[in-house]
Short mmCIF file of N, CA and C in Angstrom, two decimals:
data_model
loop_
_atom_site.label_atom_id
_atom_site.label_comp_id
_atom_site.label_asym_id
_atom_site.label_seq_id
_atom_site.Cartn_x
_atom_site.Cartn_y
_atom_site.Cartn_z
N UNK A 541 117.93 58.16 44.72
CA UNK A 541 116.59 57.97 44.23
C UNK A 541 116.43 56.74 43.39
N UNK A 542 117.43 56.00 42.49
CA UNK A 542 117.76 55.64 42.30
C UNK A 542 117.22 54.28 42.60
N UNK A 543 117.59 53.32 44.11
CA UNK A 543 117.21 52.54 44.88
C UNK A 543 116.07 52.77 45.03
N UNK A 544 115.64 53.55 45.59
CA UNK A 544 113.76 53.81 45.86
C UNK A 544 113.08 53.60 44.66
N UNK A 545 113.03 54.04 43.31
CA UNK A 545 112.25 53.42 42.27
C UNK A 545 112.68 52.62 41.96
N UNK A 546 113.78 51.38 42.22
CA UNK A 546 113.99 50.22 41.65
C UNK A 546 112.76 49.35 43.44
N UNK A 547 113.03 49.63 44.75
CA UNK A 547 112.50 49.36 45.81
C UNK A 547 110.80 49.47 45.08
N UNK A 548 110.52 50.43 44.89
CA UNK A 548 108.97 51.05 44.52
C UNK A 548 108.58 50.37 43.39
N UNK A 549 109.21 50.15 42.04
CA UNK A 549 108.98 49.13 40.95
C UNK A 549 109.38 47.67 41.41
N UNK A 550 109.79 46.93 42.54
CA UNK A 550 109.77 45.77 42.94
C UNK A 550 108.51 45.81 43.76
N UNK A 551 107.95 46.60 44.36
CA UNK A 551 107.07 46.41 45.30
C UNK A 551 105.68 46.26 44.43
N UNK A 552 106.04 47.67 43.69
CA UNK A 552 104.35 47.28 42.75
C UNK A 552 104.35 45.92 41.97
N UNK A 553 105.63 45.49 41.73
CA UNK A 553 105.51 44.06 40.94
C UNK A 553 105.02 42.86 42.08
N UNK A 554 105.44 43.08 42.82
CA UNK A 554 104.99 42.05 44.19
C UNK A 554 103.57 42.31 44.31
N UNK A 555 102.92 43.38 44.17
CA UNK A 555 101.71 43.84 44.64
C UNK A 555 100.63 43.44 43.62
N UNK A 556 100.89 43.47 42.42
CA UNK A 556 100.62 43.19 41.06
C UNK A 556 100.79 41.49 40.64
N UNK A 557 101.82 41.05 41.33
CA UNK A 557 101.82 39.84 41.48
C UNK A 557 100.80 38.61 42.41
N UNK A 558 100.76 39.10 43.64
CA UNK A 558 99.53 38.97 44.53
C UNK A 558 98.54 39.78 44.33
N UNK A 559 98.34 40.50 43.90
CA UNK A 559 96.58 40.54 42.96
C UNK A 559 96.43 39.96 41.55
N UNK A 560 97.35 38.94 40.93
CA UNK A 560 97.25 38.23 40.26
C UNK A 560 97.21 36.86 40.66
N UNK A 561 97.82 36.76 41.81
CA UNK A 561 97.18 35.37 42.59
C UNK A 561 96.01 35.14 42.99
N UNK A 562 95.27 36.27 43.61
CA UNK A 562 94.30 36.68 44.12
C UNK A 562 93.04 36.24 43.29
N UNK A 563 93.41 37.17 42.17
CA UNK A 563 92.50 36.83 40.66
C UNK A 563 92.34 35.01 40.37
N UNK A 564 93.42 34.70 40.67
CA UNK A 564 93.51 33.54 40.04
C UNK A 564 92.68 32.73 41.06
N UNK A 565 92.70 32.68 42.69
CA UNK A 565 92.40 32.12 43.47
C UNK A 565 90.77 32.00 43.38
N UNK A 566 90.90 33.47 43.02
CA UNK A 566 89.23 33.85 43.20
C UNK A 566 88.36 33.08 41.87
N UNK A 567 89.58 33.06 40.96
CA UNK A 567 88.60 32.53 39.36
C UNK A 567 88.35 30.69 39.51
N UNK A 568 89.53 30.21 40.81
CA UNK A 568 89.46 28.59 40.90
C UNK A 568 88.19 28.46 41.95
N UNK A 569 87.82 29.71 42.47
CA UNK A 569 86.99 29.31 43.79
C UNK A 569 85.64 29.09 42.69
N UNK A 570 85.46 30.49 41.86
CA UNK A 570 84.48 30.39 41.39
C UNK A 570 84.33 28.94 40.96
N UNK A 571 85.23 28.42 39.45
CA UNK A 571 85.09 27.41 39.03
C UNK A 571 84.53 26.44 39.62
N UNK A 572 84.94 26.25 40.88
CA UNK A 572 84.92 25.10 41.83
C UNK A 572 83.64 25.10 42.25
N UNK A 573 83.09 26.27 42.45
CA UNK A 573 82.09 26.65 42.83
C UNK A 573 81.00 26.26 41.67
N UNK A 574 81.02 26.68 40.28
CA UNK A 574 80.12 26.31 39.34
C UNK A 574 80.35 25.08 39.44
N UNK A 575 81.41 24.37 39.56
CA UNK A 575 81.63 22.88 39.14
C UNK A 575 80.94 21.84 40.02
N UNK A 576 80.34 22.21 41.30
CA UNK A 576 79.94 21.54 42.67
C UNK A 576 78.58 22.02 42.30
N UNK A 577 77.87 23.55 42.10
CA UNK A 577 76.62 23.74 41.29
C UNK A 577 76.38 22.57 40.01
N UNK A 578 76.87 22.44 39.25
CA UNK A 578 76.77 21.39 38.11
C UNK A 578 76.56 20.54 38.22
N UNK A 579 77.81 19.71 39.40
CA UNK A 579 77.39 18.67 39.90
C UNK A 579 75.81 18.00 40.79
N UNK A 580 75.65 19.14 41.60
CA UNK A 580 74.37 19.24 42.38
C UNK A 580 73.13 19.19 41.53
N UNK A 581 73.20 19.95 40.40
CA UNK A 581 71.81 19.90 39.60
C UNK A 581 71.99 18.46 38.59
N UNK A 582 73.48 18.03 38.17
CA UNK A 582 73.26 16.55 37.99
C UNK A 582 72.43 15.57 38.78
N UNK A 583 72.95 15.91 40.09
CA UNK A 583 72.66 14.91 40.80
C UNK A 583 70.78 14.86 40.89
N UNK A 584 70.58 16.22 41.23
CA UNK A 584 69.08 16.10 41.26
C UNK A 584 68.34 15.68 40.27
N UNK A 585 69.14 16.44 39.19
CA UNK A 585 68.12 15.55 38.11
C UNK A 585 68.45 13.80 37.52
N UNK A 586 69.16 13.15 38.14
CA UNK A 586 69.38 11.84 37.97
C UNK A 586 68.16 11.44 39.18
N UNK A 587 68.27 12.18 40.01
CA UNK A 587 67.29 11.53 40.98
C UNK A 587 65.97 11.62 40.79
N UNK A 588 65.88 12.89 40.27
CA UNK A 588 64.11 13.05 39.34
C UNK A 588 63.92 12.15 38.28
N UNK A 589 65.49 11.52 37.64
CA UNK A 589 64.63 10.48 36.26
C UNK A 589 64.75 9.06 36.71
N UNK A 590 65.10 8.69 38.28
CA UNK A 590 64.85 7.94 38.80
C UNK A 590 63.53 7.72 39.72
N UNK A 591 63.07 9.10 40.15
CA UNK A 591 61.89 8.65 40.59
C UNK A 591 60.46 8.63 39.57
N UNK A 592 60.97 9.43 38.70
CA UNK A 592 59.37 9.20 37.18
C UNK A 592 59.68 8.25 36.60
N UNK A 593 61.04 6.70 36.70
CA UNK A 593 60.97 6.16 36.36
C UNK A 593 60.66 4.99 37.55
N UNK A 594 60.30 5.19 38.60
CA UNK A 594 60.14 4.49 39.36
C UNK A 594 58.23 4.59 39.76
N UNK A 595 58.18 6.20 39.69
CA UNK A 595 56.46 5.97 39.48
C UNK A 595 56.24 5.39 38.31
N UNK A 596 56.79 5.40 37.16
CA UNK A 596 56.45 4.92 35.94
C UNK A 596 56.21 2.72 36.16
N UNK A 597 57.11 2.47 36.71
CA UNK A 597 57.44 1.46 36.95
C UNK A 597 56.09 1.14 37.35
N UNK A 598 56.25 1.67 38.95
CA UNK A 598 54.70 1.86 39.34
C UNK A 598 53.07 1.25 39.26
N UNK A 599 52.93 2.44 37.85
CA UNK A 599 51.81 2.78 37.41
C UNK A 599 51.41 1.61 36.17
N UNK A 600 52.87 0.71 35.59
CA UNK A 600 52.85 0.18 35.05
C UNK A 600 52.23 -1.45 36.09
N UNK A 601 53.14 -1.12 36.85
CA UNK A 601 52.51 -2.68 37.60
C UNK A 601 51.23 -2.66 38.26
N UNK A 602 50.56 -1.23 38.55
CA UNK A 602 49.33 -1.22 38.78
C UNK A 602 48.49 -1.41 38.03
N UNK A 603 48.80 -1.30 36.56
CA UNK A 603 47.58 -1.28 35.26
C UNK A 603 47.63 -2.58 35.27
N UNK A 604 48.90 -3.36 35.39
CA UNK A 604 49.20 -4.52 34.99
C UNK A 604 48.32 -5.41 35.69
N UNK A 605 48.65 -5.46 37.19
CA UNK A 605 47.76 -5.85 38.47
C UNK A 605 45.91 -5.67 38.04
N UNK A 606 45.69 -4.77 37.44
CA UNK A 606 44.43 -3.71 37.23
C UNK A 606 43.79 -5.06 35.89
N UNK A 607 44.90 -5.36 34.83
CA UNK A 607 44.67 -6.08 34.03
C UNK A 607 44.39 -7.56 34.54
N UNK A 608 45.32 -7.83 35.01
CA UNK A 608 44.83 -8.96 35.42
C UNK A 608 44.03 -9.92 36.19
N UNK A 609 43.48 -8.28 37.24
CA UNK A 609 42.14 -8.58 38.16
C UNK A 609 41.14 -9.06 36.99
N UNK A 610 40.57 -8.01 36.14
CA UNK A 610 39.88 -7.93 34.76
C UNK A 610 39.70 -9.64 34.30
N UNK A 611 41.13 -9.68 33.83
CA UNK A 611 41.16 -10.99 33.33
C UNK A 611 40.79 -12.15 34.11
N UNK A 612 41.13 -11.91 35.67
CA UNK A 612 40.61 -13.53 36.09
C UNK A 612 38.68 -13.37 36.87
N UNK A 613 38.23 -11.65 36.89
CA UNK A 613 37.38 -11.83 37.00
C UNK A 613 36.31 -12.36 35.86
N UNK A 614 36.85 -11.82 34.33
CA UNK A 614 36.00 -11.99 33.32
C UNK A 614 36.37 -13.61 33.56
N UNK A 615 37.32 -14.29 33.47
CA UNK A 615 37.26 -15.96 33.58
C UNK A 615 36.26 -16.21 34.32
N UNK A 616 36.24 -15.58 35.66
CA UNK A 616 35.13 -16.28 37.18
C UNK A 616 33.94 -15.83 36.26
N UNK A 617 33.53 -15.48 36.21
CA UNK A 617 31.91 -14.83 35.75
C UNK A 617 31.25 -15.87 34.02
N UNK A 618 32.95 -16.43 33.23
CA UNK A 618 32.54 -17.25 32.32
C UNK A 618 32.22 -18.56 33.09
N UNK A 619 33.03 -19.11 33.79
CA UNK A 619 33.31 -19.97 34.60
C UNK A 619 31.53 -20.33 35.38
N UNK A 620 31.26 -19.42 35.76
CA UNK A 620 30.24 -19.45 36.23
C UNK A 620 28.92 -19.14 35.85
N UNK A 621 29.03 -18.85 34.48
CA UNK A 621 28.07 -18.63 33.32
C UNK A 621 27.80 -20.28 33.06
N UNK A 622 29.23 -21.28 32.45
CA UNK A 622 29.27 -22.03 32.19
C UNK A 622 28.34 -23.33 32.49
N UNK A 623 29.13 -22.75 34.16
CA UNK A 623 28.33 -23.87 35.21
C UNK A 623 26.66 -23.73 35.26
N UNK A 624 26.33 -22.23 35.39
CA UNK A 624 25.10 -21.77 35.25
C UNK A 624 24.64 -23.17 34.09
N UNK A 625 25.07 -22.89 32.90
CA UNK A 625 24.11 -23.26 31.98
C UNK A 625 24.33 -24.94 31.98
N UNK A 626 25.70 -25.56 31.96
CA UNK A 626 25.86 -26.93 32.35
C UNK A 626 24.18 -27.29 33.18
N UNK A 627 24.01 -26.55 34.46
CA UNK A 627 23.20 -26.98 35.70
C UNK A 627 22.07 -26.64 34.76
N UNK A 628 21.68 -25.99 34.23
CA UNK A 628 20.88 -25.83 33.57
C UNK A 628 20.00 -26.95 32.46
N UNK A 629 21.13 -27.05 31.96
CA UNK A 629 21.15 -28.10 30.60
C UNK A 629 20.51 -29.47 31.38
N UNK A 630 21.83 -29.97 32.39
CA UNK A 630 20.84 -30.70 33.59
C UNK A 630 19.66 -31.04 34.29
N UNK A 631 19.26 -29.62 34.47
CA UNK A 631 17.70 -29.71 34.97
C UNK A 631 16.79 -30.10 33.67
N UNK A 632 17.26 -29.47 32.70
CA UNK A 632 16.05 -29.32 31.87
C UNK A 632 16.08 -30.70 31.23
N UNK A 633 16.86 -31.52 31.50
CA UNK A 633 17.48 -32.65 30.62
C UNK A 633 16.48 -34.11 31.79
N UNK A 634 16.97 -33.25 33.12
CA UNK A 634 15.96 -33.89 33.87
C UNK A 634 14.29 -33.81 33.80
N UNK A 635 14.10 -32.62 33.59
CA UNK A 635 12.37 -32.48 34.05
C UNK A 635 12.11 -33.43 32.61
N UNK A 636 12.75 -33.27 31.67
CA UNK A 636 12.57 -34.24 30.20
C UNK A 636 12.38 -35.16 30.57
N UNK A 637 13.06 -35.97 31.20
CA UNK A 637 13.31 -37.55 31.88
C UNK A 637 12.19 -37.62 32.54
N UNK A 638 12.03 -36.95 33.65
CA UNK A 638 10.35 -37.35 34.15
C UNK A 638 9.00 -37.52 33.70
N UNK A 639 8.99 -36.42 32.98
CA UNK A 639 7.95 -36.46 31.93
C UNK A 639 8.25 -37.53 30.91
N UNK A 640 9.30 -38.03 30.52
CA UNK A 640 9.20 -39.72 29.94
C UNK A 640 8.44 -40.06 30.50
N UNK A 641 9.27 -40.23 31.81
CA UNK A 641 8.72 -41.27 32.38
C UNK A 641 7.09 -41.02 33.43
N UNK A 642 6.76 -40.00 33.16
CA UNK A 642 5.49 -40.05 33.77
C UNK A 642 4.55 -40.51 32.37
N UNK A 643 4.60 -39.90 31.33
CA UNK A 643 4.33 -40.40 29.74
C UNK A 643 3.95 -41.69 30.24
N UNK A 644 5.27 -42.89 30.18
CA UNK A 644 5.26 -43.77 29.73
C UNK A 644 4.47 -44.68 31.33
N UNK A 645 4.32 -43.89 32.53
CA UNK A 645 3.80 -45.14 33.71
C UNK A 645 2.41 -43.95 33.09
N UNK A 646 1.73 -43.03 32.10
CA UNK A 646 0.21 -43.03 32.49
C UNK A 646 0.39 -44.34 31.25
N UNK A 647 1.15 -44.02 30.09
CA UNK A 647 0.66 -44.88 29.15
C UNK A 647 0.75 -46.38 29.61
N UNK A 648 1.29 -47.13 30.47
CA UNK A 648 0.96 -48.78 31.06
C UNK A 648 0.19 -48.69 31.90
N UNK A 649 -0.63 -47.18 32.94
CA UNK A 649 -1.14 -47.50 33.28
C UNK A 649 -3.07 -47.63 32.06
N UNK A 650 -2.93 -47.04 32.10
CA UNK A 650 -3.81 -46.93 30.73
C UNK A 650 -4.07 -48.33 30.22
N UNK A 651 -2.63 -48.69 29.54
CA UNK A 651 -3.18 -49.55 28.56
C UNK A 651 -3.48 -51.22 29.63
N UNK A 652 -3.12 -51.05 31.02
CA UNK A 652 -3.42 -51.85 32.47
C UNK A 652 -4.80 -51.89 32.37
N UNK A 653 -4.87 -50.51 32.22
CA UNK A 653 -6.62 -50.33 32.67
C UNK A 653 -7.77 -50.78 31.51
N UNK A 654 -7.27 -51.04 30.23
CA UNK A 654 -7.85 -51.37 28.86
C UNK A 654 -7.40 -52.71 29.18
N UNK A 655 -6.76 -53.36 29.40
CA UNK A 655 -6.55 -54.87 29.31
C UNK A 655 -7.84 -55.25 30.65
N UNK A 656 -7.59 -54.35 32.00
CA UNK A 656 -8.57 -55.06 33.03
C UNK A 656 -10.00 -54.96 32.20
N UNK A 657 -10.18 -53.50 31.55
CA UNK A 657 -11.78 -53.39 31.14
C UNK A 657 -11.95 -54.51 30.28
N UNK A 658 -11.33 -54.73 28.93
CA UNK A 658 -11.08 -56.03 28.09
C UNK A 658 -11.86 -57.62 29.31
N UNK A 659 -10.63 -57.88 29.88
CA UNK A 659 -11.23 -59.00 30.80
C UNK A 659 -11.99 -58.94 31.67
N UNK A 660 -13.05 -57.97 32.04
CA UNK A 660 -14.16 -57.46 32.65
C UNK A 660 -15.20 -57.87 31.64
N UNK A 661 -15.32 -57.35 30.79
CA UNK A 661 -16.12 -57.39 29.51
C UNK A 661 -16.06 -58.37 29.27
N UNK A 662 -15.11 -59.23 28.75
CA UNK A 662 -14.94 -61.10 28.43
C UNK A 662 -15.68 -61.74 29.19
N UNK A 663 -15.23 -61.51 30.43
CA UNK A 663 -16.04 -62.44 31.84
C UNK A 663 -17.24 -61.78 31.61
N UNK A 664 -17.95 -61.21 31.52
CA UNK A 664 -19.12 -60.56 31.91
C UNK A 664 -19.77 -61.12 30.52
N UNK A 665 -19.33 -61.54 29.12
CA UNK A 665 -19.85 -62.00 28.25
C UNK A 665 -19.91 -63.39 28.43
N UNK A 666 -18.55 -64.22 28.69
CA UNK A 666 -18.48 -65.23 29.16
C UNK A 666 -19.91 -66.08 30.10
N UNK A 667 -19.96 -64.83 31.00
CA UNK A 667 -20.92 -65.19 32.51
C UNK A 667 -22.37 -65.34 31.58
N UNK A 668 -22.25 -64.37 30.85
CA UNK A 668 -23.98 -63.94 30.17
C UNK A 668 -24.27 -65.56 29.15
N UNK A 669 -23.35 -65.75 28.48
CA UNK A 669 -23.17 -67.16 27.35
C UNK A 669 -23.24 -67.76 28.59
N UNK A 670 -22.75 -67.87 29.47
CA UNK A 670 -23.03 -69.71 30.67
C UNK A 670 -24.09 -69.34 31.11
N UNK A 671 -24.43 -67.95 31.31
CA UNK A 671 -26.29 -68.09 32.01
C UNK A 671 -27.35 -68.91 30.59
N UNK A 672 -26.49 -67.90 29.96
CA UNK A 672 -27.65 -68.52 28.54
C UNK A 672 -28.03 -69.94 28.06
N UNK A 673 -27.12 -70.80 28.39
CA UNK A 673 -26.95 -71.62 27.93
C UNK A 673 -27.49 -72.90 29.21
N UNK A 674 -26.83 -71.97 30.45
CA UNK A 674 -27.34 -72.67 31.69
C UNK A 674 -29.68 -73.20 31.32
N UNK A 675 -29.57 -71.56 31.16
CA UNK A 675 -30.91 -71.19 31.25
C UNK A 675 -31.76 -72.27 30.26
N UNK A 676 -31.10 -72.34 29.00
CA UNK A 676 -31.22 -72.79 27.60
C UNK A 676 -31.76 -74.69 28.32
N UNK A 677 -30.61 -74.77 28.70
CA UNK A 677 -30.48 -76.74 29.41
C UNK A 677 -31.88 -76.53 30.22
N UNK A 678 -31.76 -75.52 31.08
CA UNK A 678 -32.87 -75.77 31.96
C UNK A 678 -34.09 -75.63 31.44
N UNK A 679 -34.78 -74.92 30.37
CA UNK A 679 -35.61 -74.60 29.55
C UNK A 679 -35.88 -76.43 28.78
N UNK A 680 -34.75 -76.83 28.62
CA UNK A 680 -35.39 -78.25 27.68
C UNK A 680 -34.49 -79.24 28.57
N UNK A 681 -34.44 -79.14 29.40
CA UNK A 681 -34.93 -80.03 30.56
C UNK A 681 -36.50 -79.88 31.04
N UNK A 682 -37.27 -79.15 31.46
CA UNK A 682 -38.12 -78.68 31.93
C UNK A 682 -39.30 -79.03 30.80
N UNK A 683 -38.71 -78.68 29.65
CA UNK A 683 -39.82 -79.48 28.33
C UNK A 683 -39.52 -81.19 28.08
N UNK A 684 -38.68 -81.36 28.81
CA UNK A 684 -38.77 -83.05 28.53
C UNK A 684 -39.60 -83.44 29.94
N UNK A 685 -39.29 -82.91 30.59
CA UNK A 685 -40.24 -83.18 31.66
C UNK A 685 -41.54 -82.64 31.94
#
């Protein structure tokens, strides 16, 4: 009997031994297993703070883009305010100029037309003194004779 419980206490130690491998196998699978889970939700979430930093990126170059439409439209619209009033300043700088100068051709014609009346009037006094005087000779001519 002797042999049989030393046979029977080797066997349960063998048996006890491989369900301690077993244990062990099973506790590396797990590990391995959480450790590849761990890894996996690393990975996803590196990839989620790569893509909110990539919409971020984004949203930034769209405001940016967004800004700077803004900015070169508010330029076009000064730009063209500018010109507006430049062309402006122009015209009005012109119709000024004409009206000088319409001013100044009524005023020569005017003072044209006061110089012709002037020497109208002269001659016409002139003419009246040579009739008078014509008349005058002929009057004492006419008494000497």
């Amino acid at each position: 009997g002797e042999d049989e419980n030393k046979e029977r206490e080797r066997q349960e130690r063998r048996v006890a031994e491989l369900m301690r491998e077993q244990d062990a196998q099973k506790v590396a699978v797990e590990e391995e297993r959480e450790r590849k889970a761990e890894a996996e939700r690393a990975r996803r979430e590196e990839e989620e703070q790569a893509r909110l930093e990539k919409a971020r990126r984004e949203a930034q170059a769209g405001e940016q883009r967004i800004r700077e439409r803004l900015e070169r439209e508010r330029e076009e619209k000064f730009r063209k305010e500018q010109e507006w009033r430049e062309k402006e300043a122009r015209r009005v700088s012109q119709v000024r100029e004409l009206e000088e100068q319409e001013r100044a051709e009524a005023e020569a014609a005017r003072a044209k037309a006061d110089a012709e009346q002037r020497r109208r009037e002269e001659a016409a006094r002139a003419e009246a003194q040579r009739r008078a005087e014509a008349d005058a000779k002929r009057l004492e001519e006419e008494e000497r004779a």
